[in-house]
Tab-separated table of N, CA, C and O in Angstrom:
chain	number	residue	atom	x	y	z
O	1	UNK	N	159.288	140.640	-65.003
O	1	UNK	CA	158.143	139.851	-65.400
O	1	UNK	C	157.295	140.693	-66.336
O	1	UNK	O	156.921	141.844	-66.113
O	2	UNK	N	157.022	139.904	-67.500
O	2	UNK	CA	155.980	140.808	-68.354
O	2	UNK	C	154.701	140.924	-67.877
O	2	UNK	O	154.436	140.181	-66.932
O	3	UNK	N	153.497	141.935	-68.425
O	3	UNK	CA	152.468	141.978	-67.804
O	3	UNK	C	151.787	140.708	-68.145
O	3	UNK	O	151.300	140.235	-67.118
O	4	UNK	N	151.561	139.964	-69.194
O	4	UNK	CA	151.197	138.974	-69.758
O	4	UNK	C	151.256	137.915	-68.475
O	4	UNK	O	150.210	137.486	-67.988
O	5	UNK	N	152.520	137.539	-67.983
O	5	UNK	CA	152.926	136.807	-67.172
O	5	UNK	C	152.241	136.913	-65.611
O	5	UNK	O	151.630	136.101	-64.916
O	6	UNK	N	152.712	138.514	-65.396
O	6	UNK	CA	151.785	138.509	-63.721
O	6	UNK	C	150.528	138.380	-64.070
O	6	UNK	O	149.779	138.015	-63.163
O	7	UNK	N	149.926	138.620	-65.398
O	7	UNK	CA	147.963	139.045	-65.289
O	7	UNK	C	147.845	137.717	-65.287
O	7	UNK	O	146.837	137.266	-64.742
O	8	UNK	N	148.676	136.909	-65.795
O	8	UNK	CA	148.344	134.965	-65.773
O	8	UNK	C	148.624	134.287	-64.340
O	8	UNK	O	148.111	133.233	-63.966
O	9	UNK	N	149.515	135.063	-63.615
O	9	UNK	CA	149.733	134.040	-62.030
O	9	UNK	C	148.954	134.724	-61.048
O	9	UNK	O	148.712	134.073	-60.031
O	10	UNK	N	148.389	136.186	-61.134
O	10	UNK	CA	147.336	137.110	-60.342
O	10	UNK	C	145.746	135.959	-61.289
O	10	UNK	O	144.699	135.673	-60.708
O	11	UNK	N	145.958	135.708	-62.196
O	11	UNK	CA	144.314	134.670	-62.593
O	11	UNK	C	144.455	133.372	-61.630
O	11	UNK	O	143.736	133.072	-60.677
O	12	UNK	N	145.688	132.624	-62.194
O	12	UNK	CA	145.979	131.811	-61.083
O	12	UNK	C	145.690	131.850	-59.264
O	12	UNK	O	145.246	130.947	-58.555
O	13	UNK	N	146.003	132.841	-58.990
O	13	UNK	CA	145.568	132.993	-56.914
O	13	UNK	C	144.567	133.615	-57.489
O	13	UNK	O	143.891	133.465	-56.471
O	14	UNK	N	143.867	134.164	-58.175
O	14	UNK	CA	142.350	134.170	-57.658
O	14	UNK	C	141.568	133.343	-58.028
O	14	UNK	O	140.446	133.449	-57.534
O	15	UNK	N	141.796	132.193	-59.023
O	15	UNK	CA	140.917	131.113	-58.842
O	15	UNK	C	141.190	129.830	-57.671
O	15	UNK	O	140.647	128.731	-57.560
O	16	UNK	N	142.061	130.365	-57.029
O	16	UNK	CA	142.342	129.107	-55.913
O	16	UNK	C	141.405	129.308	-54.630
O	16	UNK	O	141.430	130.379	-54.023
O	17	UNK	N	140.630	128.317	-54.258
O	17	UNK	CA	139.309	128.791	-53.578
O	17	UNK	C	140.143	128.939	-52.245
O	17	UNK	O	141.189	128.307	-52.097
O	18	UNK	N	139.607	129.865	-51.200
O	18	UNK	CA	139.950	130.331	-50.263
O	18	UNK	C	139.062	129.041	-49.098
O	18	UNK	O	137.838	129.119	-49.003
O	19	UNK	N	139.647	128.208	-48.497
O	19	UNK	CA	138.900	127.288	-47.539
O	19	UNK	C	138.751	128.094	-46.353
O	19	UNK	O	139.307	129.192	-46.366
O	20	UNK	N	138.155	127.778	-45.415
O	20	UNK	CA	137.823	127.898	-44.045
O	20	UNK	C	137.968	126.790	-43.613
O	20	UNK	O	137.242	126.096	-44.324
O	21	UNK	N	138.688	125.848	-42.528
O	21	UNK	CA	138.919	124.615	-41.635
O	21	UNK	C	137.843	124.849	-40.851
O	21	UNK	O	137.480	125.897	-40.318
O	22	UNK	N	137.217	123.415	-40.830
O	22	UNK	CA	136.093	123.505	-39.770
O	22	UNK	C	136.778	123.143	-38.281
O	22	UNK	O	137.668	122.293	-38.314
O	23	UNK	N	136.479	123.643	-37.156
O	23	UNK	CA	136.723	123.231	-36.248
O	23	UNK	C	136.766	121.626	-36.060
O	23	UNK	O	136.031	120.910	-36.740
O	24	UNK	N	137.597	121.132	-35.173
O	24	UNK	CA	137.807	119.518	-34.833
O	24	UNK	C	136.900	119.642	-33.348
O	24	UNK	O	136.871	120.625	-32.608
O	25	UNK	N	136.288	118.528	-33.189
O	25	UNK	CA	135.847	118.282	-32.041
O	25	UNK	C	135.814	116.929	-31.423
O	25	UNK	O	135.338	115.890	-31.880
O	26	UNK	N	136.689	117.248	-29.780
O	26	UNK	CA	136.522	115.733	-29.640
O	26	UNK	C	135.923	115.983	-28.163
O	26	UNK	O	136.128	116.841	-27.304
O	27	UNK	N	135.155	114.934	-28.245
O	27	UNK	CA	134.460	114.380	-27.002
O	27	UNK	C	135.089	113.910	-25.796
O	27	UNK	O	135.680	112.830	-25.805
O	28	UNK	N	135.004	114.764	-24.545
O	28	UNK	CA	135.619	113.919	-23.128
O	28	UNK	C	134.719	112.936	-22.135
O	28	UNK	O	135.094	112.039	-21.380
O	29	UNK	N	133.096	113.559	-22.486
O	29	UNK	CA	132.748	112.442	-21.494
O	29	UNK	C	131.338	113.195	-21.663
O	29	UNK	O	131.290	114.420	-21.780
O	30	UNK	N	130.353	112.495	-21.668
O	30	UNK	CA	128.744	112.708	-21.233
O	30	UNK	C	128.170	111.202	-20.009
O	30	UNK	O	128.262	110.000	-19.759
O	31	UNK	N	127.671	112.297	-19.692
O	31	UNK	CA	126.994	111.896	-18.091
O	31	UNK	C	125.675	112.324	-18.111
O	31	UNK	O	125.407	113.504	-18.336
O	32	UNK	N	124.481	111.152	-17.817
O	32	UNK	CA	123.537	111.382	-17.121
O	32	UNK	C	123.590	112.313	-16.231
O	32	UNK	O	124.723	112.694	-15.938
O	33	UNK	N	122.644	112.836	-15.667
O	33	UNK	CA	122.709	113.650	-14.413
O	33	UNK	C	121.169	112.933	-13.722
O	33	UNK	O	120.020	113.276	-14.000
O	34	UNK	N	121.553	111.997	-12.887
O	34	UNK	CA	120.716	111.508	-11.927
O	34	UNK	C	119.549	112.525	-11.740
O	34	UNK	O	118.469	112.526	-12.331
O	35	UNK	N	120.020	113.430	-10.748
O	35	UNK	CA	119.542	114.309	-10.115
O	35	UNK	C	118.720	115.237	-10.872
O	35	UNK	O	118.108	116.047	-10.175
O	36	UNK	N	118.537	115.329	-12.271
O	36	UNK	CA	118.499	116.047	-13.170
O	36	UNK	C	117.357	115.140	-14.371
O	36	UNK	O	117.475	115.414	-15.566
O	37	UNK	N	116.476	114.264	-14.000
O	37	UNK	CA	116.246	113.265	-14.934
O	37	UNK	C	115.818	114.138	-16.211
O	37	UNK	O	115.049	115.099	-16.223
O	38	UNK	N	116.607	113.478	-17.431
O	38	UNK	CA	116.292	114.122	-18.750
O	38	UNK	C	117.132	114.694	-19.249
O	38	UNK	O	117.145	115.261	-20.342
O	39	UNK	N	118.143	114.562	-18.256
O	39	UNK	CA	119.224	115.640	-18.882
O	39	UNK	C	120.686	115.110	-18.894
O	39	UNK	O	120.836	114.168	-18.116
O	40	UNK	N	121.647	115.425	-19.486
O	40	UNK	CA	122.967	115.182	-19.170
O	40	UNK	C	124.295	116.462	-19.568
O	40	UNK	O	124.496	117.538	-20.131
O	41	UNK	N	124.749	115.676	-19.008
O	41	UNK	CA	126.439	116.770	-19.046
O	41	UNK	C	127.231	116.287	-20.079
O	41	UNK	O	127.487	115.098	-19.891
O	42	UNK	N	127.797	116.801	-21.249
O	42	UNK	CA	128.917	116.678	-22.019
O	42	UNK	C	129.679	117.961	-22.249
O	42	UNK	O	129.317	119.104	-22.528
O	43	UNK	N	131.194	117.235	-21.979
O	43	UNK	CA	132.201	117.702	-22.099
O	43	UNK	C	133.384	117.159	-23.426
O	43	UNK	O	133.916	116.124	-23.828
O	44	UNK	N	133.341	118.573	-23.725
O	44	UNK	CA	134.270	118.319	-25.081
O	44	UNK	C	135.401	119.495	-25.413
O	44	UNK	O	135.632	120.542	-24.809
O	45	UNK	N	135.866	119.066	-26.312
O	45	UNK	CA	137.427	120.070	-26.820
O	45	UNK	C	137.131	120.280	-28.190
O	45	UNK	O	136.965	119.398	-29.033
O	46	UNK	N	137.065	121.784	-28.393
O	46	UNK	CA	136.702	122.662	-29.829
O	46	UNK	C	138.579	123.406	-29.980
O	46	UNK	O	139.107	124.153	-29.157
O	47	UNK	N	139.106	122.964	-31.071
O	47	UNK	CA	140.177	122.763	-31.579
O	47	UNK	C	139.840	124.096	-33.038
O	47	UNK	O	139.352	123.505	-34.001
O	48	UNK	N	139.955	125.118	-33.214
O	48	UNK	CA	140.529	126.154	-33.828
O	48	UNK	C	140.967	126.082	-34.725
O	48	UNK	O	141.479	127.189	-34.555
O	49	UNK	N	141.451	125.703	-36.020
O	49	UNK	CA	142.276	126.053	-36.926
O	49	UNK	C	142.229	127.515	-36.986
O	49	UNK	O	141.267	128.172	-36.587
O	50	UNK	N	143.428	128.067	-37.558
O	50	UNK	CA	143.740	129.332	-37.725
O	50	UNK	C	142.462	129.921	-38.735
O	50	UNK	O	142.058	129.023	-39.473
O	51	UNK	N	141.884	130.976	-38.888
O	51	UNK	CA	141.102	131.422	-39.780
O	51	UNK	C	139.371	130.979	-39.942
O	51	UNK	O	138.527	131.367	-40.750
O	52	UNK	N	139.266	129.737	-38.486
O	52	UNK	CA	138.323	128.620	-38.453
O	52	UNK	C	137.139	129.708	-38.136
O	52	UNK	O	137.637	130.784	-37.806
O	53	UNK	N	135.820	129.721	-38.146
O	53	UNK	CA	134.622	130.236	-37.737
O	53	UNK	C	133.319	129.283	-37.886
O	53	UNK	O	133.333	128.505	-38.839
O	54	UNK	N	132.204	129.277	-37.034
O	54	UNK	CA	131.292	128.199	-36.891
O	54	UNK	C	130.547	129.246	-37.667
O	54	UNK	O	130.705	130.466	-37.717
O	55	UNK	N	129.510	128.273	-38.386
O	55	UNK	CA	127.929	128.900	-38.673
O	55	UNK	C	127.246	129.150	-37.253
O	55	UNK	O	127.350	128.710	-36.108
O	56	UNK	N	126.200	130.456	-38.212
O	56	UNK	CA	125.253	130.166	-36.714
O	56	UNK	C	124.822	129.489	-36.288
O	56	UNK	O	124.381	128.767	-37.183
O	57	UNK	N	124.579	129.122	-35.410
O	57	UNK	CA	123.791	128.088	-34.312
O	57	UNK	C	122.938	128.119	-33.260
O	57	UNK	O	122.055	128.976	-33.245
O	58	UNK	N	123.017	127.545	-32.612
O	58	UNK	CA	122.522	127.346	-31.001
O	58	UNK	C	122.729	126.133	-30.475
O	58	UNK	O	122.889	125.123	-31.160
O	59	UNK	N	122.738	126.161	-29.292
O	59	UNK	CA	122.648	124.492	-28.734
O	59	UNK	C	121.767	123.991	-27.770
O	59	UNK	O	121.970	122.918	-27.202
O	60	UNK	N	120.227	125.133	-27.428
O	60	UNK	CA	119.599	124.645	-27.267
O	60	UNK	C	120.150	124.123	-25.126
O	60	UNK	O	120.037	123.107	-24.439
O	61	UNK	N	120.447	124.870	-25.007
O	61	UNK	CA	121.998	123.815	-23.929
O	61	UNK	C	122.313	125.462	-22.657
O	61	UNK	O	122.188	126.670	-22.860
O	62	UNK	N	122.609	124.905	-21.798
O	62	UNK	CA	123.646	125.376	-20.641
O	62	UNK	C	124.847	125.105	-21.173
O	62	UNK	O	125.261	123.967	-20.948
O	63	UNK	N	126.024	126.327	-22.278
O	63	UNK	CA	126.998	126.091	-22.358
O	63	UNK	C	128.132	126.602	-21.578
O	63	UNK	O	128.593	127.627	-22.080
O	64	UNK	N	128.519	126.349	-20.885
O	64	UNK	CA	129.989	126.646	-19.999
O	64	UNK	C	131.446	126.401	-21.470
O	64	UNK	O	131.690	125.409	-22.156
O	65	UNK	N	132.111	127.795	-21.447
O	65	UNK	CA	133.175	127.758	-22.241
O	65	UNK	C	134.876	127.731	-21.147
O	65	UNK	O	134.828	128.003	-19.948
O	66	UNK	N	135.863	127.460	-21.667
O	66	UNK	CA	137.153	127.805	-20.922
O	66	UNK	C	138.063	127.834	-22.343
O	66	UNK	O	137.912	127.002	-23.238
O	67	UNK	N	138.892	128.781	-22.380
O	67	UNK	CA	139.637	129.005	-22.877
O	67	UNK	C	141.141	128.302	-22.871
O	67	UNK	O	141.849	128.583	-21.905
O	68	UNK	N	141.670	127.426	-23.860
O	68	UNK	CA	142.643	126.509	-22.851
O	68	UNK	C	144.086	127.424	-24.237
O	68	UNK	O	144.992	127.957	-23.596
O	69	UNK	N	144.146	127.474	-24.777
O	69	UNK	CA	145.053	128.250	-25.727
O	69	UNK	C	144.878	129.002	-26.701
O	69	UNK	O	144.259	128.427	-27.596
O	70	UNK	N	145.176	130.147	-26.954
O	70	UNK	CA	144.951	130.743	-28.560
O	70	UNK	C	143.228	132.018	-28.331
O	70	UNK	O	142.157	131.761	-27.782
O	71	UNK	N	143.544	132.885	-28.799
O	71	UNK	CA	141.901	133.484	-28.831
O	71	UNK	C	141.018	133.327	-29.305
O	71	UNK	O	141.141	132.886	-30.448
O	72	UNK	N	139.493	133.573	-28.771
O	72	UNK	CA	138.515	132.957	-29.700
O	72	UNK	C	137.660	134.445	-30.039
O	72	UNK	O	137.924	135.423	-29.339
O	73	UNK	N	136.737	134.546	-31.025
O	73	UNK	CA	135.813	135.625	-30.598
O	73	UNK	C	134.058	134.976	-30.631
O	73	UNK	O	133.476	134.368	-31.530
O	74	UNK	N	133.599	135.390	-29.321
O	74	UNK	CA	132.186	135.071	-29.060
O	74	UNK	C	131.130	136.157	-29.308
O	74	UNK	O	131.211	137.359	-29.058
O	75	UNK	N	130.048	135.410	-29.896
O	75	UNK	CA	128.998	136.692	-29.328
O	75	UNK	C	127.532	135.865	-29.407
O	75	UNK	O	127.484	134.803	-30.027
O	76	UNK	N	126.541	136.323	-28.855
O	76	UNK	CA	125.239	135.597	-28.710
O	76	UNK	C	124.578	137.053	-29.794
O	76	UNK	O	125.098	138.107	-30.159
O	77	UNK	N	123.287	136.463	-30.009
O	77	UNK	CA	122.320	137.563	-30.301
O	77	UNK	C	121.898	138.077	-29.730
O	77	UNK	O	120.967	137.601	-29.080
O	78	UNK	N	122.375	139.707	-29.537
O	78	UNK	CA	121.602	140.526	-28.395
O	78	UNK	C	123.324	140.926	-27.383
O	78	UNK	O	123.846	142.031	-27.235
O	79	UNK	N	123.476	140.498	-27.219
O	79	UNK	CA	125.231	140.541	-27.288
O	79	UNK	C	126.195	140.939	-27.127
O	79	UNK	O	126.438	141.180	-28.310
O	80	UNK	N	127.110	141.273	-26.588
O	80	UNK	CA	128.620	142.171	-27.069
O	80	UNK	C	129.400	141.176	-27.383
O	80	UNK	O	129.674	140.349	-26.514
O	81	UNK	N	129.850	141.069	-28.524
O	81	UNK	CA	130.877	140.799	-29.161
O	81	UNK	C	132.299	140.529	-28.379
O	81	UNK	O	132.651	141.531	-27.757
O	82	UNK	N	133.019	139.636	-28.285
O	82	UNK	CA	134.234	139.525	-26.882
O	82	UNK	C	134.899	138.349	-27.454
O	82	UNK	O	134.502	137.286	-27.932
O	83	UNK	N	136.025	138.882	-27.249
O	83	UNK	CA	137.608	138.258	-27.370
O	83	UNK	C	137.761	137.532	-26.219
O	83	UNK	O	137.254	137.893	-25.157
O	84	UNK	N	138.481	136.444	-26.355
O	84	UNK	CA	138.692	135.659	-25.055
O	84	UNK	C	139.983	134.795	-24.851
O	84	UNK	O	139.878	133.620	-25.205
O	85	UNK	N	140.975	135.128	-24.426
O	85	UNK	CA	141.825	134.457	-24.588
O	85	UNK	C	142.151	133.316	-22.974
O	85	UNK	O	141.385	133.420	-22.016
O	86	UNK	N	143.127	132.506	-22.945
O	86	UNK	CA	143.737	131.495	-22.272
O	86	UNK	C	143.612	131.791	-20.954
O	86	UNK	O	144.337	132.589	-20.361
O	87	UNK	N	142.441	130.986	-20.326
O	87	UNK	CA	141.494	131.167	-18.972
O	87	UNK	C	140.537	131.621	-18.536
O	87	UNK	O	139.835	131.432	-17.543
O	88	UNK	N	140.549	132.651	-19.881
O	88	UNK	CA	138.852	133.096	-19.923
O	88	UNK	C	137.606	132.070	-20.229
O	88	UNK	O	137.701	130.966	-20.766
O	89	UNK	N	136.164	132.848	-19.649
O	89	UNK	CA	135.164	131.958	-19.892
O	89	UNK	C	134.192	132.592	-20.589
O	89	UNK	O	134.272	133.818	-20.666
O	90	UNK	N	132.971	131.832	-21.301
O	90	UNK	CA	131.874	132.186	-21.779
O	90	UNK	C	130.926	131.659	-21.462
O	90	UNK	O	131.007	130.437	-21.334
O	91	UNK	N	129.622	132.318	-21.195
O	91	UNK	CA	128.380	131.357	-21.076
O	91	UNK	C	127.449	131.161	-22.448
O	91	UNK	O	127.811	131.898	-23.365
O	92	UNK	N	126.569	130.491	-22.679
O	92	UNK	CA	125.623	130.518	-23.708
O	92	UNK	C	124.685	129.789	-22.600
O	92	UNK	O	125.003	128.904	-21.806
O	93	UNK	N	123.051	130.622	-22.845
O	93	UNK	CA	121.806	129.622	-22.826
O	93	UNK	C	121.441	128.849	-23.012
O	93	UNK	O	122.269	127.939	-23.059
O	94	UNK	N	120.319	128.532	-23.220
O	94	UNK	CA	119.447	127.300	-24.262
O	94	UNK	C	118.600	128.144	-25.419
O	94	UNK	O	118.415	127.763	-26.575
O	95	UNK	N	118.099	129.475	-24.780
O	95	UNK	CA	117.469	130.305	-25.741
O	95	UNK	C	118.749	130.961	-26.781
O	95	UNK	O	118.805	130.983	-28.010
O	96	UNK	N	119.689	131.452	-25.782
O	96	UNK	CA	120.942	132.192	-27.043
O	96	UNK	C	121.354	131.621	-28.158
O	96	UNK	O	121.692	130.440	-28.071
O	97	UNK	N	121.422	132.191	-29.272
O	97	UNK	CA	121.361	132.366	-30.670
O	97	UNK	C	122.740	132.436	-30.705
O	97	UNK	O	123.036	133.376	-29.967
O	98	UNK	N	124.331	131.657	-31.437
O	98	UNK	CA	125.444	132.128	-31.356
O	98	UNK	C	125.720	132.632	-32.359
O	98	UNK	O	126.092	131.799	-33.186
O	99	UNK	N	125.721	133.872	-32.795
O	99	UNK	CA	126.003	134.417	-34.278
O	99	UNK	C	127.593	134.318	-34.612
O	99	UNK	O	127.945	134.107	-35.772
O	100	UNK	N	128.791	134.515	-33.296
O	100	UNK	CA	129.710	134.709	-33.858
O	100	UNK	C	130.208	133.807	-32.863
O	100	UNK	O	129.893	133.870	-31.675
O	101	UNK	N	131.089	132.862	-33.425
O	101	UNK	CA	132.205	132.035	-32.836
O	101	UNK	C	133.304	131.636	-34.132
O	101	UNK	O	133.166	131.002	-35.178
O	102	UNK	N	134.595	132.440	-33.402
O	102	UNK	CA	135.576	131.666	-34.669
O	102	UNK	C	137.055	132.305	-33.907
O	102	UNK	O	137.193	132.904	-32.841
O	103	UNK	N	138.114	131.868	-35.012
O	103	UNK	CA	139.404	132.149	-34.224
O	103	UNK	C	139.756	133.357	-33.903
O	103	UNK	O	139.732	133.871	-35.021
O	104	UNK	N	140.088	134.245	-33.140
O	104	UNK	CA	140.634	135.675	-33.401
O	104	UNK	C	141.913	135.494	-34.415
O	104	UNK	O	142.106	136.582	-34.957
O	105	UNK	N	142.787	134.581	-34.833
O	105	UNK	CA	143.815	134.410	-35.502
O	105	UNK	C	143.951	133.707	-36.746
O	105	UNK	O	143.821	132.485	-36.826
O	106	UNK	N	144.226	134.502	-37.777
O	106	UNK	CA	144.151	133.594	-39.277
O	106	UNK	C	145.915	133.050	-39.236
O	106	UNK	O	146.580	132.834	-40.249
O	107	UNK	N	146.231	132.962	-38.330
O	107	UNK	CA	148.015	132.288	-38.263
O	107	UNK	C	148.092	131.239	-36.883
O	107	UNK	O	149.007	130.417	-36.834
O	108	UNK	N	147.260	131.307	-35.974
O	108	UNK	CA	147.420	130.503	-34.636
O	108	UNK	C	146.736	130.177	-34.572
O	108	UNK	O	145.748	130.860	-34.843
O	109	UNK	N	146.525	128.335	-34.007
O	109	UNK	CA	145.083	127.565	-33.537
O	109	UNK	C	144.787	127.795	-32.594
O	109	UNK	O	145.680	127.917	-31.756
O	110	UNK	N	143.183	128.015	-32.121
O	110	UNK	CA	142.520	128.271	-30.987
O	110	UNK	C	141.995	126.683	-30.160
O	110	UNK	O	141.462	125.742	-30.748
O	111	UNK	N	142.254	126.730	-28.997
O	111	UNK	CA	141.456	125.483	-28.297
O	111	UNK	C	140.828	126.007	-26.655
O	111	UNK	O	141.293	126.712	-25.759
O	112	UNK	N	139.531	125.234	-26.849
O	112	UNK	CA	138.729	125.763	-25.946
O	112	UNK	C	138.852	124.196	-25.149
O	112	UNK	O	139.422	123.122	-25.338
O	113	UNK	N	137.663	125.007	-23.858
O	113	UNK	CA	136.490	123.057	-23.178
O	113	UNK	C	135.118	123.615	-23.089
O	113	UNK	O	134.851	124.594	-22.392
O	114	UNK	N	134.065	122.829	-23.967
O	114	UNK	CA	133.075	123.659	-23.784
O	114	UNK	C	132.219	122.425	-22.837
O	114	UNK	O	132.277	121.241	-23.168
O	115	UNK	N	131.364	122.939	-21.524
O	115	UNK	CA	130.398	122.007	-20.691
O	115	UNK	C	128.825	122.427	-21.456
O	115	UNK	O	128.426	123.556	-21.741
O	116	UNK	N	128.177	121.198	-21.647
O	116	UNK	CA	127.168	121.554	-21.749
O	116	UNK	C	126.138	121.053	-20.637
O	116	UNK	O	126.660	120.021	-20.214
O	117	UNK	N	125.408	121.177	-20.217
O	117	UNK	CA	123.945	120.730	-19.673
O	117	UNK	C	122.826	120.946	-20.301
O	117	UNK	O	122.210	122.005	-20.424
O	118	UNK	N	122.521	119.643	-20.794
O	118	UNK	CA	121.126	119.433	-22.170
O	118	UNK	C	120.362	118.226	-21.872
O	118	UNK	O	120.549	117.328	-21.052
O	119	UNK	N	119.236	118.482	-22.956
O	119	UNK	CA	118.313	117.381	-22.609
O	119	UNK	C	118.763	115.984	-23.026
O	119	UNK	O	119.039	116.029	-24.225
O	120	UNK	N	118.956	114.720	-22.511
O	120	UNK	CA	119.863	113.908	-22.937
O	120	UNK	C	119.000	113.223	-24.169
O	120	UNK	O	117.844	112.817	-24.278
O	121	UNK	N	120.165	113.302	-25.056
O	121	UNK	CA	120.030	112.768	-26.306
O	121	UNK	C	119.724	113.810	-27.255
O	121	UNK	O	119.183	113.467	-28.307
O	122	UNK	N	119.981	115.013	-27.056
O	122	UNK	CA	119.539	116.152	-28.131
O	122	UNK	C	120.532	116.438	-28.747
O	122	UNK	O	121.552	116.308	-28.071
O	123	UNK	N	120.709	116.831	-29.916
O	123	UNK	CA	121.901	117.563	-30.618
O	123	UNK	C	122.951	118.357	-30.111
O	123	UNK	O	122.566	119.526	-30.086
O	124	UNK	N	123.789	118.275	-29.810
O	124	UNK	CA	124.864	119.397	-29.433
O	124	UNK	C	124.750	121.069	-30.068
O	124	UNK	O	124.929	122.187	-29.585
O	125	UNK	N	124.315	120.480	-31.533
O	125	UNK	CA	124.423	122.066	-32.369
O	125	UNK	C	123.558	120.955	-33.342
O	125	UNK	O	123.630	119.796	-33.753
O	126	UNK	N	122.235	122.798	-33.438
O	126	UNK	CA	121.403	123.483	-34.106
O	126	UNK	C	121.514	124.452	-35.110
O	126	UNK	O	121.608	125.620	-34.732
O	127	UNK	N	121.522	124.244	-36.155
O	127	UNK	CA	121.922	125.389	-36.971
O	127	UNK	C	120.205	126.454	-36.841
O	127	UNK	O	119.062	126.057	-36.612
O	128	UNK	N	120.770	127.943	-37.121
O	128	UNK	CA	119.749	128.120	-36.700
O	128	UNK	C	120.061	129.869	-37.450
O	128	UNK	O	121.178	130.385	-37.400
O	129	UNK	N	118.900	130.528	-38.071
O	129	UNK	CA	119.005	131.605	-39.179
O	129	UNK	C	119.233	132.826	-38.153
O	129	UNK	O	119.381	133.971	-38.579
């Protein structure tokens, strides 16, 4: 290959924009909590693409995590940083700040179950600086 040729297909892959897949999310079920007036329980499935990572956030929320395939990496603000793979769990607050959530794997999809307990009818996710 002449140089002419690679300096033209090396221009080529570097103008091809590099995506990030946003996570898929699907919903299993939200519940009042009687006992709890103001508040409810939702349960859902955070689906990974390989290379996937959330903005920061919060949720404002009691989050309960489970690990159902693939690794994830967590961290709150204030924090240690933690890998979690298939059966592991995570907690988040209502005050915690999530700076880091995304796949440990740019080749394998990650899937979690995350529980929340929140004020009913509030946002799931807060973006948040």
């Amino acid at each position: 290959m002449t140089i002419t040729k690679l300096i033209l297909v090396l221009g080529c892959l570097v103008s091809i924009p590099l995506e990030t897949k946003d996570a898929q999310v699907t919903p299993l079920v939200s519940k009042d909590l009687a006992e709890f007036p103001g508040k409810e329980g939702v349960m859902l499935v955070v689906e990974y693409p390989p290379g996937s990572a959330d903005p920061i956030h919060r949720h404002n929320a009691h989050g309960f995590i489970y690990v159902l395939e693939g690794s994830i990496v967590m961290q709150v603000r204030g924090g240690k940083e933690v890998t979690l793979t298939p059966g592991q769990t995570f907690y988040e607050g209502p005050s915690d700040v999530h700076v880091v959530g995304r796949n440990a794997s740019h080749t394998k999809p990650a899937k979690f179950v995350v529980f929340f307990v929140k004020d009913k009818g509030a946002p799931i996710l807060v973006p948040a600086n």
